[in-house]
XYZ file of N, CA, C and O in Angstrom:
336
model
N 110.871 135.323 74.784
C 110.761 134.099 75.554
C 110.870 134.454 77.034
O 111.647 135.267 77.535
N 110.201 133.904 77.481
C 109.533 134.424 79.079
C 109.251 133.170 80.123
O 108.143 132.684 80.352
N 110.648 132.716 80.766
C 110.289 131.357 81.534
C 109.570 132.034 83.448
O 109.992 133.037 84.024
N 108.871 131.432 83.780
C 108.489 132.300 84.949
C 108.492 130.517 85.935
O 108.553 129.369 85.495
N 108.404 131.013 87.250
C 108.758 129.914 88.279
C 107.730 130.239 89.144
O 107.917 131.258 89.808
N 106.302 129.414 89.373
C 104.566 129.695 90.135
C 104.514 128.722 90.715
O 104.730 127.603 90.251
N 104.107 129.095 92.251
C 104.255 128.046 93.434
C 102.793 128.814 94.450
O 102.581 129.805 95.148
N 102.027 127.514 93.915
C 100.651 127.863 94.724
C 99.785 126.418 95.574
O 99.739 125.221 95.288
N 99.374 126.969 96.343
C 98.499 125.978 97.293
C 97.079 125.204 96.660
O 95.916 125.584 96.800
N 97.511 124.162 96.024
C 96.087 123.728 95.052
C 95.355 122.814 96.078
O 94.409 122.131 95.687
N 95.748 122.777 97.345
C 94.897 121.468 97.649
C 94.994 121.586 99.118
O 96.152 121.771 99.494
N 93.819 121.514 100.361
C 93.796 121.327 101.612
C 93.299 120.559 102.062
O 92.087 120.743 101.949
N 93.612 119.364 102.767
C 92.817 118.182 103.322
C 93.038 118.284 104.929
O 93.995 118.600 105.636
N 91.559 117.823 105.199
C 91.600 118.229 107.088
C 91.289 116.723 107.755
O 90.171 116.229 107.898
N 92.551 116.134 108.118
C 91.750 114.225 108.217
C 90.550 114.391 109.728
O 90.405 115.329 110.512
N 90.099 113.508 109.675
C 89.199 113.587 110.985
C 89.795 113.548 112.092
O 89.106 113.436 113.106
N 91.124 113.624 112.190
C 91.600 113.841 113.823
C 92.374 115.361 113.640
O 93.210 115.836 114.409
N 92.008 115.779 112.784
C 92.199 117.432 112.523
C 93.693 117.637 112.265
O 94.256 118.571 112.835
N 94.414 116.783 111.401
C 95.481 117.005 110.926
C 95.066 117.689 109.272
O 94.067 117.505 108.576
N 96.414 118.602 109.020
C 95.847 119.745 107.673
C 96.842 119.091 106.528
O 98.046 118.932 106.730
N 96.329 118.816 105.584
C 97.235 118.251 104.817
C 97.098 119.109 103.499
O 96.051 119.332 102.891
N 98.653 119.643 103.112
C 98.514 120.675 102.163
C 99.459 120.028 100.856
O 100.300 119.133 100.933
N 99.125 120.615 99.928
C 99.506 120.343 98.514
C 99.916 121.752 98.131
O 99.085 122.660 98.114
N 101.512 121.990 97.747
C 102.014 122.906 96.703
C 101.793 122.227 95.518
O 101.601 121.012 95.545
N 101.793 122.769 94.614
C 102.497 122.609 93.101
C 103.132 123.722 92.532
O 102.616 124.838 92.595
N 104.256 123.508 91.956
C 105.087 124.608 91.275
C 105.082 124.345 89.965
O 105.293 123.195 89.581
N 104.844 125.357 89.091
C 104.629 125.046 87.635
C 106.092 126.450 87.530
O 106.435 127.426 88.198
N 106.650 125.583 85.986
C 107.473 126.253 85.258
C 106.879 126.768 84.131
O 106.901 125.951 83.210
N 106.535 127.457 83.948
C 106.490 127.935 82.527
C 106.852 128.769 81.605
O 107.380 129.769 82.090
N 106.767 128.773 80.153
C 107.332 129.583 78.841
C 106.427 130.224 78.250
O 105.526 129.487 77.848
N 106.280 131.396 78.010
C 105.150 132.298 77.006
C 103.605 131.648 77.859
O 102.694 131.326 77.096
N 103.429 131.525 78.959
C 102.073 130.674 79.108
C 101.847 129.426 78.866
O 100.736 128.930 79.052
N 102.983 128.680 78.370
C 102.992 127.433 78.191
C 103.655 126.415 79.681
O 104.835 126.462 80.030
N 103.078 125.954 80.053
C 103.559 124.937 80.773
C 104.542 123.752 80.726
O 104.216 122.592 80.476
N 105.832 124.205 81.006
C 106.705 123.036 80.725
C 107.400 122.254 81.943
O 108.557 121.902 81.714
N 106.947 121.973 83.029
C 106.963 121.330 84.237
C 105.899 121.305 85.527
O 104.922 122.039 85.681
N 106.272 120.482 86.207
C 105.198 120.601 87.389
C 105.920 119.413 88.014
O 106.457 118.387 87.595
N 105.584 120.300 89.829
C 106.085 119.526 90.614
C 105.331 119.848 91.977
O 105.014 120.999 92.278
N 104.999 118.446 92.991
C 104.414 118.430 93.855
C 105.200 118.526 94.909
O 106.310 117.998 94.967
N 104.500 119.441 96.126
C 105.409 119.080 97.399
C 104.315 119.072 98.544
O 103.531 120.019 98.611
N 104.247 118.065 99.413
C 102.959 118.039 100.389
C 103.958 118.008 102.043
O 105.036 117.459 102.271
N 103.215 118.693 102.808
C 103.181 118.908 103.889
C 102.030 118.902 104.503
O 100.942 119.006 103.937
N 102.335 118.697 106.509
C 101.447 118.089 107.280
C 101.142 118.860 108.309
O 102.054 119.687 108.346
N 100.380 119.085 109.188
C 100.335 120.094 110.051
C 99.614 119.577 111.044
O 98.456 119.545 110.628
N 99.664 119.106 112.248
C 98.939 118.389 113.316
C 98.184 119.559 114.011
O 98.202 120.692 113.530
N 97.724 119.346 114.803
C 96.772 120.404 116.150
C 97.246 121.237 116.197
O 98.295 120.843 115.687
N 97.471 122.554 116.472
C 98.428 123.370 117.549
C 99.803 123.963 116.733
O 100.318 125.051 116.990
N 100.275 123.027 115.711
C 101.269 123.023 115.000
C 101.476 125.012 114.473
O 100.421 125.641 114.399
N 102.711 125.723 114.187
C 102.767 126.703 114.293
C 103.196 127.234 112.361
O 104.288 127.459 111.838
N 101.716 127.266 111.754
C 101.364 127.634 110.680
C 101.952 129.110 110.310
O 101.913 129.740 109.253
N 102.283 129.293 111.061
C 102.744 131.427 110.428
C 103.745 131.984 109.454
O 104.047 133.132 109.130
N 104.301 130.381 108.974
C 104.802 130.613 107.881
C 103.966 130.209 106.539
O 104.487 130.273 105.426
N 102.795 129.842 106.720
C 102.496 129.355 105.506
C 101.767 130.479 104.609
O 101.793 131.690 104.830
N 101.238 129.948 103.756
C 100.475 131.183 103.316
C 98.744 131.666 103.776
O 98.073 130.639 103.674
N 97.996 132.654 104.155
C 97.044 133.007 104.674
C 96.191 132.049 104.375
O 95.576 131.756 105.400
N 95.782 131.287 103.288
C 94.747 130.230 103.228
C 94.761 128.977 104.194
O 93.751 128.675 104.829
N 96.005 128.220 104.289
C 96.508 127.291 105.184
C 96.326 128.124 106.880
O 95.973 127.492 107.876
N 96.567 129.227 106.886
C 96.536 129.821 108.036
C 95.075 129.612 108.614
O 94.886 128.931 109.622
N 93.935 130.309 107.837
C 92.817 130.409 107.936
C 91.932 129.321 108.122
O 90.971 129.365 108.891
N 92.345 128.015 107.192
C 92.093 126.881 107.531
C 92.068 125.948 108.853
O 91.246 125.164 109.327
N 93.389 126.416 109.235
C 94.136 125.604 110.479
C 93.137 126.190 111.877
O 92.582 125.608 112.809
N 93.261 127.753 111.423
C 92.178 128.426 112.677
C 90.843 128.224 112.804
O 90.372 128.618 113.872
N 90.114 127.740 112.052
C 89.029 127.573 111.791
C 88.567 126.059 112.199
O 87.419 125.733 112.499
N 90.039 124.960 112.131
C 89.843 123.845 112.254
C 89.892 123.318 113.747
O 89.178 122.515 114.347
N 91.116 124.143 114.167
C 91.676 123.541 115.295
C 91.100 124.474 116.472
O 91.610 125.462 116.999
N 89.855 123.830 116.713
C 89.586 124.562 118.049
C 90.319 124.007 119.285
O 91.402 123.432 119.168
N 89.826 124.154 120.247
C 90.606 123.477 121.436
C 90.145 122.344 122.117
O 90.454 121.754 123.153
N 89.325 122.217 121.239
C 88.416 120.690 121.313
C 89.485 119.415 120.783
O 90.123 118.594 121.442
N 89.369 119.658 119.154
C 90.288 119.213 118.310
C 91.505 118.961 119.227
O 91.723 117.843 119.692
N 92.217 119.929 119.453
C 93.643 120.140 119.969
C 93.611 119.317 121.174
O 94.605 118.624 121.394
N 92.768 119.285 121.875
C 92.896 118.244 122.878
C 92.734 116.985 123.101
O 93.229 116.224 123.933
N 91.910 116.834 122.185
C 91.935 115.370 121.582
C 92.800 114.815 121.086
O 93.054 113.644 121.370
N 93.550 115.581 120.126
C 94.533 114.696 118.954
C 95.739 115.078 119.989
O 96.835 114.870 119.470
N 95.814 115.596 121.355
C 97.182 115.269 122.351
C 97.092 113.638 122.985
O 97.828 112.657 123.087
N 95.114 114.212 123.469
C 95.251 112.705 124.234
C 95.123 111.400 123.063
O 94.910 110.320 123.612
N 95.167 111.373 122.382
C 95.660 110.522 121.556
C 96.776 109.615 120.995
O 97.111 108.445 120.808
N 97.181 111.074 120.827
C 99.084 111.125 121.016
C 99.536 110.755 122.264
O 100.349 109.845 122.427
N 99.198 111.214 122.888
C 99.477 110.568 124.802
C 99.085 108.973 124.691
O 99.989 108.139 124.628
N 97.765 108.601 124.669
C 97.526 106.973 124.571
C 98.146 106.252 123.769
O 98.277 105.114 124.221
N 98.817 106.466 122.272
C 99.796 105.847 121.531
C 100.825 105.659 122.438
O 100.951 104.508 122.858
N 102.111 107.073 123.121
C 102.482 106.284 123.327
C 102.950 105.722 124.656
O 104.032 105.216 124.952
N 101.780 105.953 125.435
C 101.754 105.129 126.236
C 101.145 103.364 125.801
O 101.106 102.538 126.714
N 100.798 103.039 124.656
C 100.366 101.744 124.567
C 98.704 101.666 124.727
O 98.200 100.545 124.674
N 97.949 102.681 124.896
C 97.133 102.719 125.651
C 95.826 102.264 124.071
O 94.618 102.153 124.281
């Protein structure tokens, strides 16, 4: 009997103001059998400092967030909250 503990990145969403939205799931399992699962999601705005995540999320984020992106989703953030 062989319980093992697998934590992988099933899911990347990039919203149109270039925020990265990531999906873990951690599966438990026995002999290859699956006896749990659990979700954990995290968010990642412009600029945000990815170097802990794992190389896919990394690669994503670089690819997404040019400095176009990044400057936009500040002045954005700036016009919120100024009211604007």
């Amino acid at each position: 009997m062989s319980i093992t503990k697998e934590t992988v990145v099933d899911q990347i969403t990039v919203t149109e103001n270039g925020i990265v939205l990531v999906r873990e799931t951690t599966k438990i399992m026995e002999d290859g059998n699956e006896l749990s699962k659990t979700y954990h999601r995290l968010s990642f705005v412009p600029a945000s400092d990815v170097s802990a995540q794992p190389q896919n999320v990394q690669d994503i984020c670089n690819v997404v967030w040019t400095q176009e992106v990044i400057s936009t989703y500040q002045a954005q953030q700036t016009a919120n909250r100024l009211g604007v």
